[in-house]
Amino acid sequence: MGIADGRVVIVTGAGRGLGRAHALAFAAEGAKVVVNDLGVGLDGLPGPDSPAALVVAEIRALGGDAVAHGGDIATAEGAASLVSCALDSFGRLDTLVNNAGFLRDRMLVNLEEDDWDAVMRVHLKGHFLPLRAAARWWRAEAKAGRRVAARVVNTSSGAGLLGSVGQGNYSAAKAGILGLTLVSAAEMGRYGVQVNAIAPAARTRMTEQAFAETMAAPSAGAFDAMAPENVSPLVVWLGAEGSAGVTGRVFEVEGGRITVMEGWRPGPTADREARWTPAEAGETATKLLAVAEAPLPVYGAAD
């Protein structure tokens, strides 16, 4: 008996990296898993084969239950078929983990419109459409009087929290996921749906080059702080019934560290209850900035 025993869980982008780790971790805790992966390269273009079936085979070899889904979840049809796959295979849906993504990194002046659109499509639209499809089913279940204890875990990034040089498209998409998380948590709570987000740091296809340049490989037997499997325990807990009452939250997860992220809050304020002149507004803003906390640096910014 695991903490996700009997739950039906969808994980998008689950053929490799974090998604694969999440799928295996859920299965180890008793969940039935829909493993979604389109089988594309780092740039979002189709690859030679899809790894989703391999992950399903791993889960089944360990005594778990899983099915593969190879649809494009950044389309309405693909997102709808993803939810239908869970319902047709297992009769219900309890948890959605939105994880799929890829990179098209460029400095802003070199960032092409296609690179912007492609990253927005898979990250932001690829979160919205599966979430909408699942939420519609959960709302119908709740309105029919059936108990819903649904969970959604969205995947943001430190780039979405702080920004990252050379990743304007990715940072904007990941910041948008945080906004989507907060709104969907507020809207769907009445139907028994909890929505949270993680900002993970782990070694995956998307990050392995950056980590190779900045971190040495762990020695034999040492704790591998960048292993994607380190992130999955929190994701499984957020996707299980035991996380009741936790919604609209963002967690940073890296190695053995879990941090509750605290978002935008009002800082120093001045109110004259009348209109400022531009000079007065500038003078007041300067005084407020002098007593405000300095922002954390953007990833990759020069010292």
GROMACS .gro file of C-alpha atoms in nm:
model
  303
    1MET     CA    1   0.000   0.000   0.000
    2GLY     CA    2   0.153   0.329  -0.113
    3ILE     CA    3   0.035   0.687  -0.063
    4ALA     CA    4  -0.103   0.692  -0.419
    5ASP     CA    5  -0.261   0.347  -0.405
    6GLY     CA    6  -0.548   0.313  -0.652
    7ARG     CA    7  -0.514   0.663  -0.796
    8VAL     CA    8  -0.505   0.719  -1.171
    9VAL     CA    9  -0.229   0.959  -1.268
   10ILE     CA   10  -0.139   1.128  -1.596
   11VAL     CA   11   0.220   1.246  -1.643
   12THR     CA   12   0.300   1.445  -1.958
   13GLY     CA   13   0.647   1.435  -2.109
   14ALA     CA   14   0.704   1.116  -1.913
   15GLY     CA   15   0.933   0.931  -2.151
   16ARG     CA   16   1.254   1.069  -2.006
   17GLY     CA   17   1.402   1.279  -1.728
   18LEU     CA   18   1.173   1.424  -1.466
   19GLY     CA   19   0.855   1.288  -1.623
   20ARG     CA   20   0.989   0.933  -1.631
   21ALA     CA   21   1.102   0.966  -1.268
   22HIS     CA   22   0.757   1.092  -1.168
   23ALA     CA   23   0.578   0.810  -1.352
   24LEU     CA   24   0.794   0.542  -1.189
   25ALA     CA   25   0.757   0.702  -0.845
   26PHE     CA   26   0.378   0.717  -0.871
   27ALA     CA   27   0.364   0.354  -0.985
   28ALA     CA   28   0.587   0.253  -0.693
   29GLU     CA   29   0.330   0.412  -0.460
   30GLY     CA   30   0.044   0.215  -0.612
   31ALA     CA   31  -0.088   0.450  -0.880
   32LYS     CA   32  -0.201   0.352  -1.228
   33VAL     CA   33  -0.015   0.575  -1.471
   34VAL     CA   34  -0.083   0.721  -1.815
   35VAL     CA   35   0.262   0.786  -1.961
   36ASN     CA   36   0.240   1.064  -2.220
   37ASP     CA   37   0.530   1.144  -2.448
   38LEU     CA   38   0.535   1.269  -2.805
   39GLY     CA   39   0.889   1.143  -2.858
   40VAL     CA   40   1.046   1.467  -2.979
   41GLY     CA   41   1.394   1.612  -2.952
   42LEU     CA   42   1.513   1.897  -2.734
   43ASP     CA   43   1.392   2.148  -2.996
   44GLY     CA   44   1.042   1.997  -3.008
   45LEU     CA   45   1.087   1.829  -3.347
   46PRO     CA   46   0.985   1.464  -3.393
   47GLY     CA   47   1.243   1.206  -3.290
   48PRO     CA   48   1.300   0.857  -3.430
   49ASP     CA   49   1.081   0.684  -3.172
   50SER     CA   50   0.881   0.748  -2.859
   51PRO     CA   51   1.010   0.634  -2.520
   52ALA     CA   52   0.664   0.622  -2.357
   53ALA     CA   53   0.624   0.250  -2.427
   54LEU     CA   54   0.961   0.180  -2.266
   55VAL     CA   55   0.853   0.353  -1.944
   56VAL     CA   56   0.526   0.157  -1.946
   57ALA     CA   57   0.729  -0.162  -1.984
   58GLU     CA   58   0.946  -0.061  -1.687
   59ILE     CA   59   0.641  -0.001  -1.471
   60ARG     CA   60   0.479  -0.330  -1.569
   61ALA     CA   61   0.804  -0.521  -1.510
   62LEU     CA   62   0.797  -0.388  -1.154
   63GLY     CA   63   0.440  -0.508  -1.106
   64GLY     CA   64   0.266  -0.178  -1.176
   65ASP     CA   65  -0.004  -0.079  -1.422
   66ALA     CA   66   0.046   0.180  -1.696
   67VAL     CA   67  -0.052   0.272  -2.051
   68ALA     CA   68   0.121   0.488  -2.309
   69HIS     CA   69  -0.022   0.795  -2.481
   70GLY     CA   70   0.163   0.951  -2.774
   71GLY     CA   71  -0.067   1.241  -2.856
   72ASP     CA   72   0.027   1.609  -2.880
   73ILE     CA   73  -0.107   1.761  -2.556
   74ALA     CA   74  -0.056   2.114  -2.692
   75THR     CA   75  -0.363   2.059  -2.914
   76ALA     CA   76  -0.721   2.044  -2.792
   77GLU     CA   77  -0.765   1.706  -2.957
   78GLY     CA   78  -0.451   1.564  -2.803
   79ALA     CA   79  -0.537   1.693  -2.456
   80ALA     CA   80  -0.890   1.553  -2.480
   81SER     CA   81  -0.757   1.215  -2.596
   82LEU     CA   82  -0.513   1.214  -2.303
   83VAL     CA   83  -0.796   1.240  -2.051
   84SER     CA   84  -1.001   0.988  -2.250
   85CYS     CA   85  -0.705   0.749  -2.240
   86ALA     CA   86  -0.710   0.757  -1.859
   87LEU     CA   87  -1.087   0.714  -1.843
   88ASP     CA   88  -1.101   0.437  -2.104
   89SER     CA   89  -0.806   0.249  -1.952
   90PHE     CA   90  -0.877   0.288  -1.581
   91GLY     CA   91  -1.227   0.434  -1.546
   92ARG     CA   92  -1.127   0.753  -1.367
   93LEU     CA   93  -0.867   1.029  -1.332
   94ASP     CA   94  -0.728   1.159  -1.003
   95THR     CA   95  -0.403   1.341  -1.074
   96LEU     CA   96  -0.253   1.536  -1.362
   97VAL     CA   97   0.119   1.616  -1.367
   98ASN     CA   98   0.200   1.869  -1.639
   99ASN     CA   99   0.567   1.821  -1.718
  100ALA     CA  100   0.625   1.827  -2.095
  101GLY     CA  101   0.863   2.086  -2.235
  102PHE     CA  102   1.168   2.170  -2.446
  103LEU     CA  103   1.410   2.457  -2.507
  104ARG     CA  104   1.485   2.699  -2.788
  105ASP     CA  105   1.739   2.922  -2.616
  106ARG     CA  106   1.847   3.251  -2.774
  107MET     CA  107   1.945   3.594  -2.652
  108LEU     CA  108   1.652   3.832  -2.696
  109VAL     CA  109   1.787   4.013  -3.002
  110ASN     CA  110   1.840   3.677  -3.177
  111LEU     CA  111   1.514   3.516  -3.064
  112GLU     CA  112   1.296   3.436  -3.363
  113GLU     CA  113   0.919   3.452  -3.346
  114ASP     CA  114   0.897   3.079  -3.425
  115ASP     CA  115   1.123   3.002  -3.128
  116TRP     CA  116   0.900   3.214  -2.904
  117ASP     CA  117   0.580   3.054  -3.031
  118ALA     CA  118   0.712   2.697  -3.010
  119VAL     CA  119   0.820   2.728  -2.647
  120MET     CA  120   0.499   2.906  -2.546
  121ARG     CA  121   0.300   2.636  -2.722
  122VAL     CA  122   0.449   2.332  -2.552
  123HIS     CA  123   0.501   2.481  -2.205
  124LEU     CA  124   0.210   2.719  -2.154
  125LYS     CA  125  -0.051   2.582  -2.393
  126GLY     CA  126   0.069   2.231  -2.310
  127HIS     CA  127  -0.023   2.301  -1.947
  128PHE     CA  128  -0.350   2.480  -2.015
  129LEU     CA  129  -0.514   2.230  -2.250
  130PRO     CA  130  -0.466   1.911  -2.041
  131LEU     CA  131  -0.563   2.106  -1.729
  132ARG     CA  132  -0.880   2.231  -1.896
  133ALA     CA  133  -0.972   1.885  -2.024
  134ALA     CA  134  -0.919   1.726  -1.682
  135ALA     CA  135  -1.093   2.010  -1.498
  136ARG     CA  136  -1.403   1.974  -1.714
  137TRP     CA  137  -1.430   1.607  -1.623
  138TRP     CA  138  -1.374   1.675  -1.253
  139ARG     CA  139  -1.634   1.953  -1.255
  140ALA     CA  140  -1.887   1.720  -1.417
  141GLU     CA  141  -1.813   1.454  -1.155
  142ALA     CA  142  -1.860   1.704  -0.872
  143LYS     CA  143  -2.185   1.835  -1.018
  144ALA     CA  144  -2.310   1.477  -1.047
  145GLY     CA  145  -2.259   1.441  -0.673
  146ARG     CA  146  -1.955   1.215  -0.691
  147ARG     CA  147  -1.662   1.284  -0.459
  148VAL     CA  148  -1.359   1.446  -0.624
  149ALA     CA  149  -1.016   1.459  -0.459
  150ALA     CA  150  -0.820   1.566  -0.765
  151ARG     CA  151  -0.466   1.698  -0.780
  152VAL     CA  152  -0.272   1.892  -1.042
  153VAL     CA  153   0.103   1.950  -1.030
  154ASN     CA  154   0.236   2.203  -1.280
  155THR     CA  155   0.602   2.240  -1.369
  156SER     CA  156   0.754   2.585  -1.361
  157SER     CA  157   1.122   2.669  -1.315
  158GLY     CA  158   1.365   2.896  -1.139
  159ALA     CA  159   1.369   3.075  -1.473
  160GLY     CA  160   0.999   3.149  -1.427
  161LEU     CA  161   1.062   3.281  -1.075
  162LEU     CA  162   1.374   3.489  -1.139
  163GLY     CA  163   1.434   3.493  -1.516
  164SER     CA  164   1.729   3.339  -1.701
  165VAL     CA  165   1.961   3.508  -1.947
  166GLY     CA  166   1.923   3.361  -2.295
  167GLN     CA  167   1.585   3.211  -2.206
  168GLY     CA  168   1.335   3.493  -2.253
  169ASN     CA  169   1.078   3.261  -2.413
  170TYR     CA  170   1.124   2.984  -2.157
  171SER     CA  171   1.124   3.224  -1.861
  172ALA     CA  172   0.806   3.394  -1.982
  173ALA     CA  173   0.631   3.060  -2.036
  174LYS     CA  174   0.732   2.928  -1.694
  175ALA     CA  175   0.620   3.251  -1.526
  176GLY     CA  176   0.288   3.216  -1.708
  177ILE     CA  177   0.250   2.865  -1.564
  178LEU     CA  178   0.272   3.014  -1.215
  179GLY     CA  179  -0.012   3.254  -1.294
  180LEU     CA  180  -0.218   2.971  -1.441
  181THR     CA  181  -0.155   2.766  -1.126
  182LEU     CA  182  -0.284   3.040  -0.896
  183VAL     CA  183  -0.597   3.106  -1.101
  184SER     CA  184  -0.688   2.741  -1.154
  185ALA     CA  185  -0.637   2.668  -0.782
  186ALA     CA  186  -0.879   2.948  -0.696
  187GLU     CA  187  -1.137   2.847  -0.957
  188MET     CA  188  -1.133   2.470  -0.917
  189GLY     CA  189  -1.122   2.436  -0.539
  190ARG     CA  190  -1.502   2.428  -0.520
  191TYR     CA  191  -1.498   2.108  -0.727
  192GLY     CA  192  -1.243   1.926  -0.510
  193VAL     CA  193  -0.939   2.006  -0.725
  194GLN     CA  194  -0.607   2.122  -0.580
  195VAL     CA  195  -0.346   2.283  -0.808
  196ASN     CA  196   0.017   2.343  -0.714
  197ALA     CA  197   0.342   2.404  -0.900
  198ILE     CA  198   0.703   2.300  -0.862
  199ALA     CA  199   1.021   2.473  -0.976
  200PRO     CA  200   1.263   2.179  -0.999
  201ALA     CA  201   1.638   2.173  -1.048
  202ALA     CA  202   1.761   1.843  -1.187
  203ARG     CA  203   1.981   1.694  -1.456
  204THR     CA  204   1.768   1.617  -1.762
  205ARG     CA  205   1.814   1.642  -2.138
  206MET     CA  206   1.719   2.008  -2.108
  207THR     CA  207   1.974   2.090  -1.838
  208GLU     CA  208   2.255   1.835  -1.869
  209GLN     CA  209   2.482   2.066  -2.070
  210ALA     CA  210   2.447   2.349  -1.817
  211PHE     CA  211   2.514   2.116  -1.523
  212ALA     CA  212   2.810   1.958  -1.704
  213GLU     CA  213   2.966   2.303  -1.736
  214THR     CA  214   2.909   2.409  -1.375
  215MET     CA  215   2.904   2.094  -1.160
  216ALA     CA  216   3.131   1.793  -1.128
  217ALA     CA  217   2.974   1.449  -1.157
  218PRO     CA  218   2.908   1.286  -0.817
  219SER     CA  219   3.163   1.032  -0.700
  220ALA     CA  220   3.063   0.667  -0.675
  221GLY     CA  221   2.821   0.611  -0.388
  222ALA     CA  222   2.775   0.984  -0.321
  223PHE     CA  223   2.433   1.150  -0.313
  224ASP     CA  224   2.355   1.275  -0.664
  225ALA     CA  225   2.186   1.608  -0.587
  226MET     CA  226   2.091   1.661  -0.952
  227ALA     CA  227   1.918   1.327  -1.011
  228PRO     CA  228   1.560   1.382  -1.133
  229GLU     CA  229   1.440   1.114  -0.891
  230ASN     CA  230   1.501   1.361  -0.606
  231VAL     CA  231   1.213   1.579  -0.726
  232SER     CA  232   0.953   1.304  -0.760
  233PRO     CA  233   0.874   1.232  -0.392
  234LEU     CA  234   0.723   1.579  -0.343
  235VAL     CA  235   0.534   1.549  -0.673
  236VAL     CA  236   0.387   1.216  -0.563
  237TRP     CA  237   0.279   1.362  -0.228
  238LEU     CA  238   0.122   1.665  -0.397
  239GLY     CA  239  -0.058   1.425  -0.632
  240ALA     CA  240  -0.192   1.207  -0.349
  241GLU     CA  241  -0.487   1.253  -0.115
  242GLY     CA  242  -0.250   1.310   0.176
  243SER     CA  243  -0.182   1.662   0.049
  244ALA     CA  244  -0.538   1.770   0.133
  245GLY     CA  245  -0.560   2.144   0.195
  246VAL     CA  246  -0.245   2.234   0.000
  247THR     CA  247  -0.331   2.437  -0.310
  248GLY     CA  248  -0.212   2.744  -0.496
  249ARG     CA  249   0.144   2.688  -0.372
  250VAL     CA  250   0.482   2.686  -0.546
  251PHE     CA  251   0.769   2.467  -0.428
  252GLU     CA  252   1.131   2.483  -0.533
  253VAL     CA  253   1.286   2.135  -0.526
  254GLU     CA  254   1.653   2.053  -0.566
  255GLY     CA  255   1.845   1.754  -0.432
  256GLY     CA  256   1.737   1.708  -0.072
  257ARG     CA  257   1.601   2.062  -0.037
  258ILE     CA  258   1.234   2.168  -0.053
  259THR     CA  259   1.144   2.538  -0.034
  260VAL     CA  260   0.802   2.700  -0.025
  261MET     CA  261   0.834   2.996  -0.260
  262GLU     CA  262   0.665   3.320  -0.153
  263GLY     CA  263   0.560   3.528  -0.450
  264TRP     CA  264   0.493   3.894  -0.509
  265ARG     CA  265   0.387   4.071  -0.190
  266PRO     CA  266   0.347   4.446  -0.126
  267GLY     CA  267   0.671   4.602  -0.008
  268PRO     CA  268   0.741   4.965   0.090
  269THR     CA  269   0.448   5.188  -0.007
  270ALA     CA  270   0.371   5.559  -0.021
  271ASP     CA  271   0.021   5.700  -0.076
  272ARG     CA  272  -0.042   6.076  -0.093
  273GLU     CA  273  -0.411   6.021  -0.181
  274ALA     CA  274  -0.368   6.255  -0.477
  275ARG     CA  275  -0.195   6.249  -0.816
  276TRP     CA  276   0.183   6.270  -0.826
  277THR     CA  277   0.378   6.482  -1.070
  278PRO     CA  278   0.640   6.281  -1.264
  279ALA     CA  279   0.921   6.439  -1.058
  280GLU     CA  280   0.741   6.363  -0.731
  281ALA     CA  281   0.669   6.006  -0.841
  282GLY     CA  282   1.034   5.956  -0.926
  283GLU     CA  283   1.153   6.102  -0.595
  284THR     CA  284   0.908   5.884  -0.401
  285ALA     CA  285   0.998   5.569  -0.596
  286THR     CA  286   1.367   5.633  -0.526
  287LYS     CA  287   1.300   5.660  -0.152
  288LEU     CA  288   1.094   5.340  -0.155
  289LEU     CA  289   1.363   5.150  -0.345
  290ALA     CA  290   1.619   5.256  -0.087
  291VAL     CA  291   1.434   5.064   0.186
  292ALA     CA  292   1.306   4.776  -0.032
  293GLU     CA  293   1.470   4.434  -0.044
  294ALA     CA  294   1.700   4.392  -0.343
  295PRO     CA  295   1.568   4.142  -0.599
  296LEU     CA  296   1.747   3.812  -0.642
  297PRO     CA  297   1.968   3.809  -0.952
  298VAL     CA  298   1.851   3.670  -1.282
  299TYR     CA  299   2.015   3.334  -1.361
  300GLY     CA  300   2.319   3.393  -1.579
  301ALA     CA  301   2.331   3.768  -1.521
  302ALA     CA  302   2.674   3.932  -1.493
  303ASP     CA  303   2.784   4.025  -1.140
   0.00000   0.00000   0.00000
